[in-house]
Tab-separated table of C-alpha atoms in Angstrom:
chain	number	residue	atom	x	y	z
A	1	GLU	CA	7.542	13.133	8.935
A	2	ASP	CA	4.801	12.555	6.333
A	3	GLN	CA	1.276	11.941	7.670
A	4	VAL	CA	-1.897	10.799	6.126
A	5	THR	CA	-5.439	10.829	7.990
A	6	GLN	CA	-8.414	9.414	6.379
A	7	SER	CA	-11.930	9.836	7.280
A	8	PRO	CA	-14.438	8.376	7.945
A	9	GLU	CA	-13.121	4.965	9.127
A	10	ALA	CA	-16.266	3.358	7.745
A	11	LEU	CA	-19.074	4.441	5.414
A	12	ARG	CA	-22.260	2.590	4.682
A	13	LEU	CA	-24.320	3.812	1.623
A	14	GLN	CA	-27.313	2.667	-0.155
A	15	GLU	CA	-26.861	1.902	-3.813
A	16	GLY	CA	-27.102	5.034	-5.682
A	17	GLU	CA	-26.408	7.328	-2.779
A	18	SER	CA	-23.389	9.505	-3.600
A	19	SER	CA	-20.762	10.594	-0.998
A	20	SER	CA	-17.097	11.542	-0.474
A	21	LEU	CA	-14.079	10.147	1.298
A	22	ASN	CA	-11.526	12.425	2.818
A	23	CYS	CA	-7.691	12.219	3.017
A	24	SER	CA	-5.880	14.866	4.768
A	25	TYR	CA	-2.054	14.954	4.497
A	26	THR	CA	1.122	16.664	5.442
A	27	VAL	CA	4.174	15.897	3.394
A	28	SER	CA	7.544	17.580	2.614
A	29	GLY	CA	7.777	18.064	-1.065
A	30	LEU	CA	4.763	16.226	-2.567
A	31	ARG	CA	5.818	13.995	-5.524
A	32	GLY	CA	2.368	12.428	-5.723
A	33	LEU	CA	-0.826	11.487	-3.880
A	34	PHE	CA	-2.249	8.193	-4.602
A	35	TRP	CA	-5.587	6.426	-4.239
A	36	TYR	CA	-5.883	2.665	-3.957
A	37	ARG	CA	-8.754	0.071	-3.607
A	38	GLN	CA	-8.175	-2.967	-1.448
A	39	ASP	CA	-10.583	-5.939	-1.544
A	40	PRO	CA	-10.472	-8.501	1.283
A	41	GLY	CA	-7.502	-10.890	1.155
A	42	LYS	CA	-6.024	-8.909	-1.708
A	43	GLY	CA	-3.149	-6.288	-2.144
A	44	PRO	CA	-4.028	-2.753	-2.712
A	45	GLU	CA	-4.882	-1.930	-6.272
A	46	PHE	CA	-3.808	1.440	-7.746
A	47	LEU	CA	-6.644	3.803	-8.812
A	48	PHE	CA	-5.283	7.315	-9.190
A	49	THR	CA	-2.233	9.565	-9.033
A	50	LEU	CA	-2.591	13.413	-8.362
A	51	TYR	CA	0.461	15.618	-8.551
A	52	SER	CA	-0.627	19.026	-7.836
A	53	ALA	CA	-3.393	21.092	-6.231
A	54	GLY	CA	-6.422	21.605	-8.500
A	55	GLU	CA	-5.859	18.423	-10.394
A	56	GLU	CA	-8.781	16.002	-10.862
A	57	LYS	CA	-8.900	12.454	-12.200
A	58	GLU	CA	-11.973	10.282	-13.037
A	59	LYS	CA	-12.741	6.558	-13.595
A	60	GLU	CA	-16.192	5.323	-13.863
A	61	ARG	CA	-18.121	6.343	-10.691
A	62	LEU	CA	-14.998	7.619	-8.901
A	63	LYS	CA	-13.486	11.081	-9.043
A	64	ALA	CA	-10.390	12.098	-7.128
A	65	THR	CA	-9.488	15.776	-6.313
A	66	LEU	CA	-6.573	17.403	-4.712
A	67	THR	CA	-5.917	20.544	-2.586
A	68	LYS	CA	-2.781	21.631	-0.746
A	69	LYS	CA	-3.917	20.000	2.416
A	70	GLU	CA	-6.402	17.216	1.403
A	71	SER	CA	-7.804	14.971	-1.211
A	72	PHE	CA	-11.367	13.827	-1.849
A	73	LEU	CA	-12.564	10.728	-3.441
A	74	HIS	CA	-16.026	11.204	-4.726
A	75	ILE	CA	-18.201	8.207	-5.446
A	76	THR	CA	-21.315	8.985	-7.583
A	77	ALA	CA	-24.198	6.578	-7.650
A	78	PRO	CA	-22.216	3.664	-6.134
A	79	LYS	CA	-23.004	0.026	-6.807
A	80	PRO	CA	-22.413	-2.952	-4.345
A	81	GLU	CA	-19.353	-3.867	-6.225
A	82	ASP	CA	-17.704	-0.590	-5.216
A	83	SER	CA	-17.640	-1.998	-1.665
A	84	ALA	CA	-13.973	-2.162	-0.456
A	85	THR	CA	-11.389	-0.315	1.588
A	86	TYR	CA	-10.061	2.651	-0.038
A	87	LEU	CA	-6.378	3.775	0.799
A	88	CYS	CA	-4.762	7.196	0.366
A	89	ALA	CA	-1.072	7.525	0.358
A	90	VAL	CA	1.553	10.294	-0.249
A	91	GLN	CA	5.093	10.278	-1.625
A	92	GLY	CA	7.623	12.898	-0.553
A	93	GLY	CA	11.175	12.932	-1.444
A	94	ASN	CA	12.758	10.238	-3.568
A	95	ALA	CA	12.948	6.378	-3.543
A	96	GLY	CA	9.310	6.049	-4.157
A	97	LYS	CA	8.536	5.585	-0.452
A	98	SER	CA	4.811	5.940	0.294
A	99	THR	CA	3.060	6.802	3.588
A	100	PHE	CA	-0.433	5.392	3.834
A	101	GLY	CA	-3.593	6.394	5.833
A	102	ASP	CA	-5.533	3.762	7.746
A	103	GLY	CA	-8.261	3.588	5.029
A	104	THR	CA	-11.968	3.931	4.718
A	105	THR	CA	-14.054	0.826	4.455
A	106	LEU	CA	-17.063	1.586	2.171
A	107	THR	CA	-20.090	-0.804	2.234
A	108	VAL	CA	-22.626	-0.230	-0.468
A	109	LYS	CA	-26.033	-1.995	0.267
A	110	PRO	CA	-28.306	-2.921	-2.617
B	1	ASP	CA	-1.658	-8.329	-12.444
B	2	ALA	CA	1.667	-6.497	-11.903
B	3	GLY	CA	3.803	-9.574	-12.091
B	4	ILE	CA	4.403	-10.035	-8.332
B	5	THR	CA	4.429	-13.325	-6.501
B	6	GLN	CA	4.683	-13.559	-2.659
B	7	SER	CA	5.363	-16.904	-0.966
B	8	PRO	CA	4.217	-18.455	1.041
B	9	ARG	CA	0.715	-17.046	1.155
B	10	HIS	CA	0.067	-18.291	4.588
B	11	LYS	CA	2.471	-19.378	7.445
B	12	VAL	CA	2.111	-20.288	11.025
B	13	THR	CA	5.237	-20.398	13.081
B	14	GLU	CA	6.444	-20.557	16.680
B	15	THR	CA	7.943	-17.723	18.701
B	16	GLY	CA	11.690	-17.589	18.353
B	17	THR	CA	11.841	-19.476	14.970
B	18	PRO	CA	13.372	-17.764	11.891
B	19	VAL	CA	11.114	-16.953	9.029
B	20	THR	CA	11.868	-15.803	5.492
B	21	LEU	CA	9.226	-14.467	3.036
B	22	ARG	CA	9.814	-14.062	-0.547
B	23	CYS	CA	8.826	-11.644	-3.145
B	24	HIS	CA	9.380	-12.284	-6.861
B	25	GLN	CA	8.759	-9.686	-9.700
B	26	THR	CA	8.778	-10.196	-13.487
B	27	GLU	CA	8.609	-6.499	-14.179
B	28	ASN	CA	12.394	-5.781	-13.787
B	29	HIS	CA	11.539	-2.706	-11.523
B	30	ARG	CA	14.262	-1.113	-9.563
B	31	TYR	CA	12.446	-0.307	-6.417
B	32	MET	CA	10.902	-3.032	-4.155
B	33	TYR	CA	9.281	-2.657	-0.730
B	34	TRP	CA	8.054	-4.624	2.249
B	35	TYR	CA	5.079	-3.393	4.203
B	36	ARG	CA	3.130	-4.835	7.099
B	37	GLN	CA	-0.668	-4.234	7.380
B	38	ASP	CA	-2.345	-4.329	10.871
B	39	PRO	CA	-5.766	-3.223	12.081
B	40	GLY	CA	-5.546	0.387	13.310
B	41	HIS	CA	-2.195	0.926	11.853
B	42	GLY	CA	-2.632	0.744	8.046
B	43	LEU	CA	0.257	-0.084	5.835
B	44	ARG	CA	3.771	0.654	7.423
B	45	LEU	CA	7.128	0.352	5.565
B	46	ILE	CA	9.545	-2.178	6.936
B	47	HIS	CA	12.454	-2.112	4.432
B	48	TYR	CA	12.928	-1.292	0.885
B	49	SER	CA	15.389	-1.714	-1.837
B	50	TYR	CA	16.638	0.558	-4.684
B	51	GLY	CA	18.749	-2.045	-6.459
B	52	VAL	CA	20.681	-5.186	-6.185
B	53	LYS	CA	22.329	-5.278	-2.819
B	54	ASP	CA	20.988	-1.717	-2.075
B	55	THR	CA	18.525	-1.711	0.865
B	56	ASP	CA	17.378	0.760	3.612
B	57	LYS	CA	15.238	0.851	6.599
B	58	GLY	CA	11.752	1.975	6.891
B	59	GLU	CA	9.657	3.034	9.798
B	60	VAL	CA	9.178	-0.313	11.509
B	61	SER	CA	12.384	-2.188	10.689
B	62	ASP	CA	13.349	-3.450	14.188
B	63	GLY	CA	13.460	-7.423	14.202
B	64	TYR	CA	13.440	-7.584	10.311
B	65	SER	CA	16.225	-7.945	7.768
B	66	VAL	CA	16.131	-7.973	3.976
B	67	SER	CA	18.294	-9.166	1.093
B	68	ARG	CA	18.298	-8.607	-2.596
B	69	SER	CA	20.855	-10.511	-4.595
B	70	LYS	CA	18.805	-10.422	-7.848
B	71	THR	CA	16.642	-7.710	-9.397
B	72	GLU	CA	13.742	-10.022	-9.425
B	73	ASP	CA	13.911	-11.198	-5.694
B	74	PHE	CA	13.516	-9.462	-2.405
B	75	LEU	CA	13.521	-11.501	0.686
B	76	LEU	CA	12.255	-10.601	4.144
B	77	THR	CA	13.709	-12.322	7.229
B	78	LEU	CA	12.351	-12.478	10.790
B	79	GLU	CA	15.469	-13.630	12.612
B	80	SER	CA	13.498	-14.794	15.700
B	81	ALA	CA	9.785	-14.324	15.302
B	82	THR	CA	7.732	-12.778	18.008
B	83	SER	CA	3.940	-12.523	18.419
B	84	SER	CA	3.957	-8.859	17.690
B	85	GLN	CA	5.077	-9.782	14.140
B	86	THR	CA	1.788	-11.579	13.459
B	87	SER	CA	0.572	-9.481	10.502
B	88	VAL	CA	-0.017	-9.454	6.758
B	89	TYR	CA	2.986	-8.706	4.911
B	90	PHE	CA	2.833	-7.061	1.512
B	91	CYS	CA	5.462	-6.659	-1.160
B	92	ALA	CA	5.258	-3.778	-3.681
B	93	ILE	CA	7.316	-2.560	-6.663
B	94	THR	CA	7.593	0.648	-8.657
B	95	PRO	CA	9.947	1.912	-11.348
B	96	ALA	CA	10.000	5.228	-9.308
B	97	GLU	CA	11.274	7.255	-12.172
B	98	GLY	CA	10.625	10.910	-12.320
B	99	ARG	CA	7.484	12.233	-10.492
B	100	GLY	CA	5.775	10.025	-7.871
B	101	SER	CA	5.064	6.493	-9.099
B	102	PRO	CA	2.355	4.336	-7.778
B	103	LEU	CA	3.162	1.153	-6.036
B	104	HIS	CA	1.952	-2.251	-7.446
B	105	PHE	CA	1.308	-4.869	-4.627
B	106	GLY	CA	1.374	-8.613	-4.362
B	107	ASN	CA	-1.481	-10.458	-2.661
B	108	GLY	CA	0.332	-10.689	0.683
B	109	THR	CA	1.519	-13.206	3.131
B	110	ARG	CA	-0.548	-13.833	6.291
B	111	LEU	CA	1.915	-14.730	9.086
B	112	THR	CA	0.676	-16.077	12.537
B	113	VAL	CA	3.377	-16.392	15.270
B	114	THR	CA	2.235	-18.509	18.153
């Protein structure tokens, strides 16, 4: 059974204070690890896909990295508009089924 | 916007009544999914479809059924709603071709069972 654990549950940062979110996973035959952003009242929005250990992806202030057991979402010099819940998910096997972690709720104070 | 519409956006219903939620896509993607999201449980897969009339169960399928008679529509039915089915329901789609494909989500249906 695929499992995803995210930490911390909640993270409060001052604007400009860099930090990282963790996603630990177990999966049989990783087909992809995904990061999503979710704003209140909205569906999750896709950010990154990582396929193999050592891979990195960047977008603006966000950088995602992947090892064989975990992924990190690094946030550099965050702004208040980065406040959201960040979800990690893995796909193993076929049919595109994804297993999600419970998310990390990030609050960035100005 | 991934071209996914969920309806209704909000619904309040009584215990024991049937409820149907609709997901409509304009992307012509093969795979469609229904997830529920609850505090402390994250997103959990209810049912999914890999083509017209082809569906399968997810991890929390008890009390739910689905149907897909057209590529663009995926219906989730609660035959007899219970308070434990109060949740936010999300539909998602993906082409799921080749390596892992990300899901694209609708904006959810908030269901309250009283």
